[in-house]
Short mmCIF file of C-alpha atoms in Angstrom, two decimals:
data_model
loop_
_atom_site.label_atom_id
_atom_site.label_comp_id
_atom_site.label_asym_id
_atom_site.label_seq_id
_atom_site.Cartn_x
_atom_site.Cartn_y
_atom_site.Cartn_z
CA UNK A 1045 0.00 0.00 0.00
CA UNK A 1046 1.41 3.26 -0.98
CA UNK A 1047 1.05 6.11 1.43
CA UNK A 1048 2.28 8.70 3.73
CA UNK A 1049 2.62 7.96 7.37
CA UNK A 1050 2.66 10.51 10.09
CA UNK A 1051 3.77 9.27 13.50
CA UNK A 1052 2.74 9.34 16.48
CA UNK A 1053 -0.89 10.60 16.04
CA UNK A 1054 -0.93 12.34 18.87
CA UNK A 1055 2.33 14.27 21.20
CA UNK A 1056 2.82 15.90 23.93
CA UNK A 1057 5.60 17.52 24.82
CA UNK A 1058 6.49 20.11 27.23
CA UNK A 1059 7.16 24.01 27.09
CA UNK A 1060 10.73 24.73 25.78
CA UNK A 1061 11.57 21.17 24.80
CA UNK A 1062 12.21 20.20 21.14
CA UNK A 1063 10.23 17.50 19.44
CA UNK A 1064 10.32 16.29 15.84
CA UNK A 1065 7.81 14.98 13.68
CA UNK A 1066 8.02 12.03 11.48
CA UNK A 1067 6.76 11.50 8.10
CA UNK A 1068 7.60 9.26 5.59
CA UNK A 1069 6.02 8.76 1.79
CA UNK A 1070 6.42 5.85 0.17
CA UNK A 1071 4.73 7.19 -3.01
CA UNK A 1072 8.31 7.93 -5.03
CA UNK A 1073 7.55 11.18 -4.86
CA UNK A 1074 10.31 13.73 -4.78
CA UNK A 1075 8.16 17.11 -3.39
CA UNK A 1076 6.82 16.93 0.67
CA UNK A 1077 5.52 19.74 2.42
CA UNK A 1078 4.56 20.35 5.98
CA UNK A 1079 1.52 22.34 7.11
CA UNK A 1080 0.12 23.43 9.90
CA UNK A 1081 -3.39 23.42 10.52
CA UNK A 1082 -5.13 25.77 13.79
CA UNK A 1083 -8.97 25.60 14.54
CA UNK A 1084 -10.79 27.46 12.37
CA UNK A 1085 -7.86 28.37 9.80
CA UNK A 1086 -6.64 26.92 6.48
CA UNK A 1087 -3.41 24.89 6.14
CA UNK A 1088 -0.40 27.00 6.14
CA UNK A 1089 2.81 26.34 4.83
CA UNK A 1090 5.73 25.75 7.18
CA UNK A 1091 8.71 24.35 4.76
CA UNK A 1092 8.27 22.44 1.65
CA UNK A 1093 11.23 20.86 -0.11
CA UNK A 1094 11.40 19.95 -3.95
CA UNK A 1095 14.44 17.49 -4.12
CA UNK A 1096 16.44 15.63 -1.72
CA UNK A 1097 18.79 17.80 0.21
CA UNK A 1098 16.99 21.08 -0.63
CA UNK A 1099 14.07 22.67 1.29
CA UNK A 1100 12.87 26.27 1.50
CA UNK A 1101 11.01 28.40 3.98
CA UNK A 1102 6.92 28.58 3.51
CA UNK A 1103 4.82 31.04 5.14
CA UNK A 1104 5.41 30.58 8.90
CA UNK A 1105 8.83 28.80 9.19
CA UNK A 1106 9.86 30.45 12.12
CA UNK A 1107 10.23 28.43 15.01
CA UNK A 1108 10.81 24.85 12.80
CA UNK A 1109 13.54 23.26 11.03
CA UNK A 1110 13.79 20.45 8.67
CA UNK A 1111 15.67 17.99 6.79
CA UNK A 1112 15.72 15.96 3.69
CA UNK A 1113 18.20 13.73 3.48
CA UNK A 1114 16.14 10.89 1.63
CA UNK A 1115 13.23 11.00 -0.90
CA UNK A 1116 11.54 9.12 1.61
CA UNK A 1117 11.53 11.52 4.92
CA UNK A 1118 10.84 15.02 5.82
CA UNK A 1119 11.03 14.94 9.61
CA UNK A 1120 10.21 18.94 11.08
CA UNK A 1121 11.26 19.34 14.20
CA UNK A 1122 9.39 22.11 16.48
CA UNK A 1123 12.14 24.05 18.06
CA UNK A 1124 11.12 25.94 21.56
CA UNK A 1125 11.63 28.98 19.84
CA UNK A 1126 8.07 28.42 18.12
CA UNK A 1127 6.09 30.43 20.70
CA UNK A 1128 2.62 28.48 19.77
CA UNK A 1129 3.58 24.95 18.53
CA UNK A 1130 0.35 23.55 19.92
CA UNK A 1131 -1.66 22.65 16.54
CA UNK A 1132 -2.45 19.89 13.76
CA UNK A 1133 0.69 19.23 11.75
CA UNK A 1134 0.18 17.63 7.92
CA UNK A 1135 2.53 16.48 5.71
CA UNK A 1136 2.10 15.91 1.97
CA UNK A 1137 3.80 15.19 -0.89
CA UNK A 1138 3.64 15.44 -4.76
CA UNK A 1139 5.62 14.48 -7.92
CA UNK A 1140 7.80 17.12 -9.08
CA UNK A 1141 6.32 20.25 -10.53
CA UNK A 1142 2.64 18.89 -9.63
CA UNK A 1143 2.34 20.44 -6.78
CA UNK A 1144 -1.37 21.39 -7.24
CA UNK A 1145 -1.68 17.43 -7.09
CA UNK A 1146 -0.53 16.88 -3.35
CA UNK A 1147 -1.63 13.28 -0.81
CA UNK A 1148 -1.89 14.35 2.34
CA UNK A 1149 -1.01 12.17 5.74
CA UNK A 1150 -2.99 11.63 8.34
CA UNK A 1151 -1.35 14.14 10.69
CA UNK A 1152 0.37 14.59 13.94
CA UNK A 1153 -1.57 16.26 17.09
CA UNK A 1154 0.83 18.32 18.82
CA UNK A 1155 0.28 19.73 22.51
CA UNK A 1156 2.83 21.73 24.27
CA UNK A 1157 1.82 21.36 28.20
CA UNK B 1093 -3.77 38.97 3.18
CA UNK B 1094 -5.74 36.08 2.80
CA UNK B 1095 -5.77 35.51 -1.10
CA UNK B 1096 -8.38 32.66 -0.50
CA UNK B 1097 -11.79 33.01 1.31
CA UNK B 1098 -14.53 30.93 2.53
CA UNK B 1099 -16.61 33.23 4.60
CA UNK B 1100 -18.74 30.37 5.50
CA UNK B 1101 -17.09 28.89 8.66
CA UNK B 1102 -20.29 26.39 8.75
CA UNK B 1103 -23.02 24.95 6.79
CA UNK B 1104 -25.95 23.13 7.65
CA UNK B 1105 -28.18 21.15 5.43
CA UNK B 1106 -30.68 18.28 5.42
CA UNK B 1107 -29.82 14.93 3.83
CA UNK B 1108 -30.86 14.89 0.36
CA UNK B 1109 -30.81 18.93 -0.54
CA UNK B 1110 -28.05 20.64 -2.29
CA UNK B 1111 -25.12 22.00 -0.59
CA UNK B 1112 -23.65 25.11 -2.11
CA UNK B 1113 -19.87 26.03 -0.40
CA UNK B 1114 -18.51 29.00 -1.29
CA UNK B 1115 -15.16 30.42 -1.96
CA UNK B 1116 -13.62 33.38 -3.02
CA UNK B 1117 -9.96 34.61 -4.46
CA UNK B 1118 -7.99 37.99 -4.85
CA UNK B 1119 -5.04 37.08 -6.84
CA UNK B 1120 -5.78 36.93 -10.42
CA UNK B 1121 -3.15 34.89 -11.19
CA UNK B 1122 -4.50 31.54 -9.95
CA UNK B 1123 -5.47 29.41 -12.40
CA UNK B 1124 -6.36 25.76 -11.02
CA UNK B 1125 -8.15 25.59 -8.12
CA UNK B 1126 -9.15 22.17 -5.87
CA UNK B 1127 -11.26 21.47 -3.30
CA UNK B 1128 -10.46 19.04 -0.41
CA UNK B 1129 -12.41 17.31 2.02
CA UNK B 1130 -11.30 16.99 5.81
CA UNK B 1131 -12.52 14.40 8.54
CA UNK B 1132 -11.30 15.46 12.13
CA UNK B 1133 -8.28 14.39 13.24
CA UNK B 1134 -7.07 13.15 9.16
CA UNK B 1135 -5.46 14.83 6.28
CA UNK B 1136 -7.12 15.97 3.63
CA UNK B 1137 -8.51 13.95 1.12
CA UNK B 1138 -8.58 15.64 -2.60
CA UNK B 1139 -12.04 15.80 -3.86
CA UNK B 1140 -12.59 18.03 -7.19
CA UNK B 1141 -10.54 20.32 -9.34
CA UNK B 1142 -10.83 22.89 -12.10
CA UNK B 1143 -8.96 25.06 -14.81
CA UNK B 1144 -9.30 28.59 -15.39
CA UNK B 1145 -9.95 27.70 -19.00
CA UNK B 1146 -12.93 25.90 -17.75
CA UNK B 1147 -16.15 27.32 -15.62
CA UNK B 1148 -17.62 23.95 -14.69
CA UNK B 1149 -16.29 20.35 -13.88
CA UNK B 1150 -18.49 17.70 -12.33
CA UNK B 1151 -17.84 14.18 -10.66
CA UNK B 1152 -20.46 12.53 -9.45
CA UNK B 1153 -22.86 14.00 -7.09
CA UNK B 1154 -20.03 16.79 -6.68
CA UNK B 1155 -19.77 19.80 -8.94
CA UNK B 1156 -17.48 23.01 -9.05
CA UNK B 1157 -18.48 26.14 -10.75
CA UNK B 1158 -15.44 28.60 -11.62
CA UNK B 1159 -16.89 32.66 -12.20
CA UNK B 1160 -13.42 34.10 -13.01
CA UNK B 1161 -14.74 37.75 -13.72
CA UNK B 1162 -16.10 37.43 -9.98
CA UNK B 1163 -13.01 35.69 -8.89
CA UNK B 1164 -15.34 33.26 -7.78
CA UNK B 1165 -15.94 29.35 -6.96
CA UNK B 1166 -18.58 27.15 -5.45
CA UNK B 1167 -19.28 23.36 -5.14
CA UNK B 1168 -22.19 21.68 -5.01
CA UNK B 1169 -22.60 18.38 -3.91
CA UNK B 1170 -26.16 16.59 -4.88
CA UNK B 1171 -27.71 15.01 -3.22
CA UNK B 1172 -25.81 15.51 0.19
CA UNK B 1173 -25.56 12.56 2.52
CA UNK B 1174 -24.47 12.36 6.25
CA UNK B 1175 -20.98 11.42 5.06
CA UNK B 1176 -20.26 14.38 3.50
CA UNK B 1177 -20.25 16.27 6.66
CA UNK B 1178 -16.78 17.38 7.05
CA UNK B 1179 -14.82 20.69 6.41
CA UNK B 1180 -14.14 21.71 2.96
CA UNK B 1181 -11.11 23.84 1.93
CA UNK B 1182 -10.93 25.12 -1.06
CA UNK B 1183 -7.40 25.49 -2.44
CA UNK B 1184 -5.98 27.41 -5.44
CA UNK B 1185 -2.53 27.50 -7.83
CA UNK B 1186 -0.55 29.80 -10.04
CA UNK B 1187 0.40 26.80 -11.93
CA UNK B 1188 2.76 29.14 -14.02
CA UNK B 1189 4.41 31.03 -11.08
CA UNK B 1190 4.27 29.43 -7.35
CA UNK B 1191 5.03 26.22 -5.77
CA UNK B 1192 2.78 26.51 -2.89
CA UNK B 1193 -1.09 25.66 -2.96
CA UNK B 1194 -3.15 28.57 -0.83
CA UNK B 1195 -5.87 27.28 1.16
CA UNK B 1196 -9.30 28.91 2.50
CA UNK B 1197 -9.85 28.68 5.92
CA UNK B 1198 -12.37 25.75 5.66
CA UNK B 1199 -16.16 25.64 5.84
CA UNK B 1200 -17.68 22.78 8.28
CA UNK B 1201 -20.50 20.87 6.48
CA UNK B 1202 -22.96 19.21 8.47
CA UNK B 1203 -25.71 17.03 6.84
CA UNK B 1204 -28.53 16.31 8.78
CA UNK B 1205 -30.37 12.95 8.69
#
């Protein structure tokens, strides 16, 4: 089964400590994105990276870092600079250059205690 | 700036009757624009899409409408069922230009029994 897997569902972490996010595509697809999602708002862009080993900034990347050293993973971690990392975190991917075609994953729950 | 709008946070209809979500846009350069349908606590699922070089494109019970003098888009689902309620973002493109997909805020659909 092809896919995207978020884990864990649901994470709690406590103010000022770190905490990254896992997500991993098995689709061969070489664009992923992370999103963040807040009651009552759309999905905003936090990073998105094209290719392995590149990524740029979205819309609210302050406060998160990524990676991508394989096709298959774009872990974001939440750094404790991000003053409100409580939220719904998605991550989708595409193929290249179809990026109004993206599969979401089933997301990560993030609370900061 | 919020370049996509659905001023509809919430919808209510009874099984069987249309339901008409709404979105708008500001930046005339968009020119493919989805919709997506959201079950708590999942990533979004893709549901419809349409060109600017098209005003209508239908699938099923769902249908989009595209009014690009009004910078304007609606679906319709018919009839609606109980399993349609969800939230609905609608999403849009500058296929030409960005690599980031813009999202509404989401309208919640509820279909009563």
């Amino acid at each position: 089964d092809g896919g995207i897997t978020q884990s864990p569902k649901y994470l709690f972490r406590k103010e000022g400590q770190n905490v990254t996010l896992s997500c991993e595509q098995n689709l061969n697809h070489d664009a992923m994105y992370w999103y963040r999602q807040d009651p009552g708002q759309g999905l905003r862009l936090i990073y998105y990276s094209q290719i392995v080993n590149d990524f740029q900034k979205g819309d609210i990347a302050e406060g998160y870092s990524v990676s991508r050293e394989k096709k298959e993973s774009f872990p974001l971690t939440v750094t404790s600079a991000q003053k409100n990392p409580t939220a719904f975190y998605l991550c989708a991917s595409s193929i290249a250059g179809e990026t109004d075609t993206q599969y979401f994953g089933p997301g990560t729950r993030l609370t900061v205690l | 700036d919020q370049q996509v709008k659905q001023n509809s946070p919430s919808l209510s209809v009874q099984e069987g009757r249309i339901s008409i979500l709404n979105c708008d846009y500001t930046n005339s350069m968009f020119d493919y624009f989805l919709w997506y349908k959201k079950y708590p606590a999942e990533g979004p699922t893709f549901l419809i899409s349409i060109s600017s070089i098209k005003d209508k494109n239908e699938d099923g019970r769902f249908t989009v409408f595209l009014n690009k003098s009004a910078k304007h888009l609606s679906l319709h689902i018919v009839p609606s069922q109980p399993g349609d309620s969800a939230v609905y973002f609608c999403a849009a493109i500058s296929r030409a230009g960005s690599e980031k997909l813009v999202f509404g805020k989401g309208t919640k659909l509820t279909v009563n029994p």
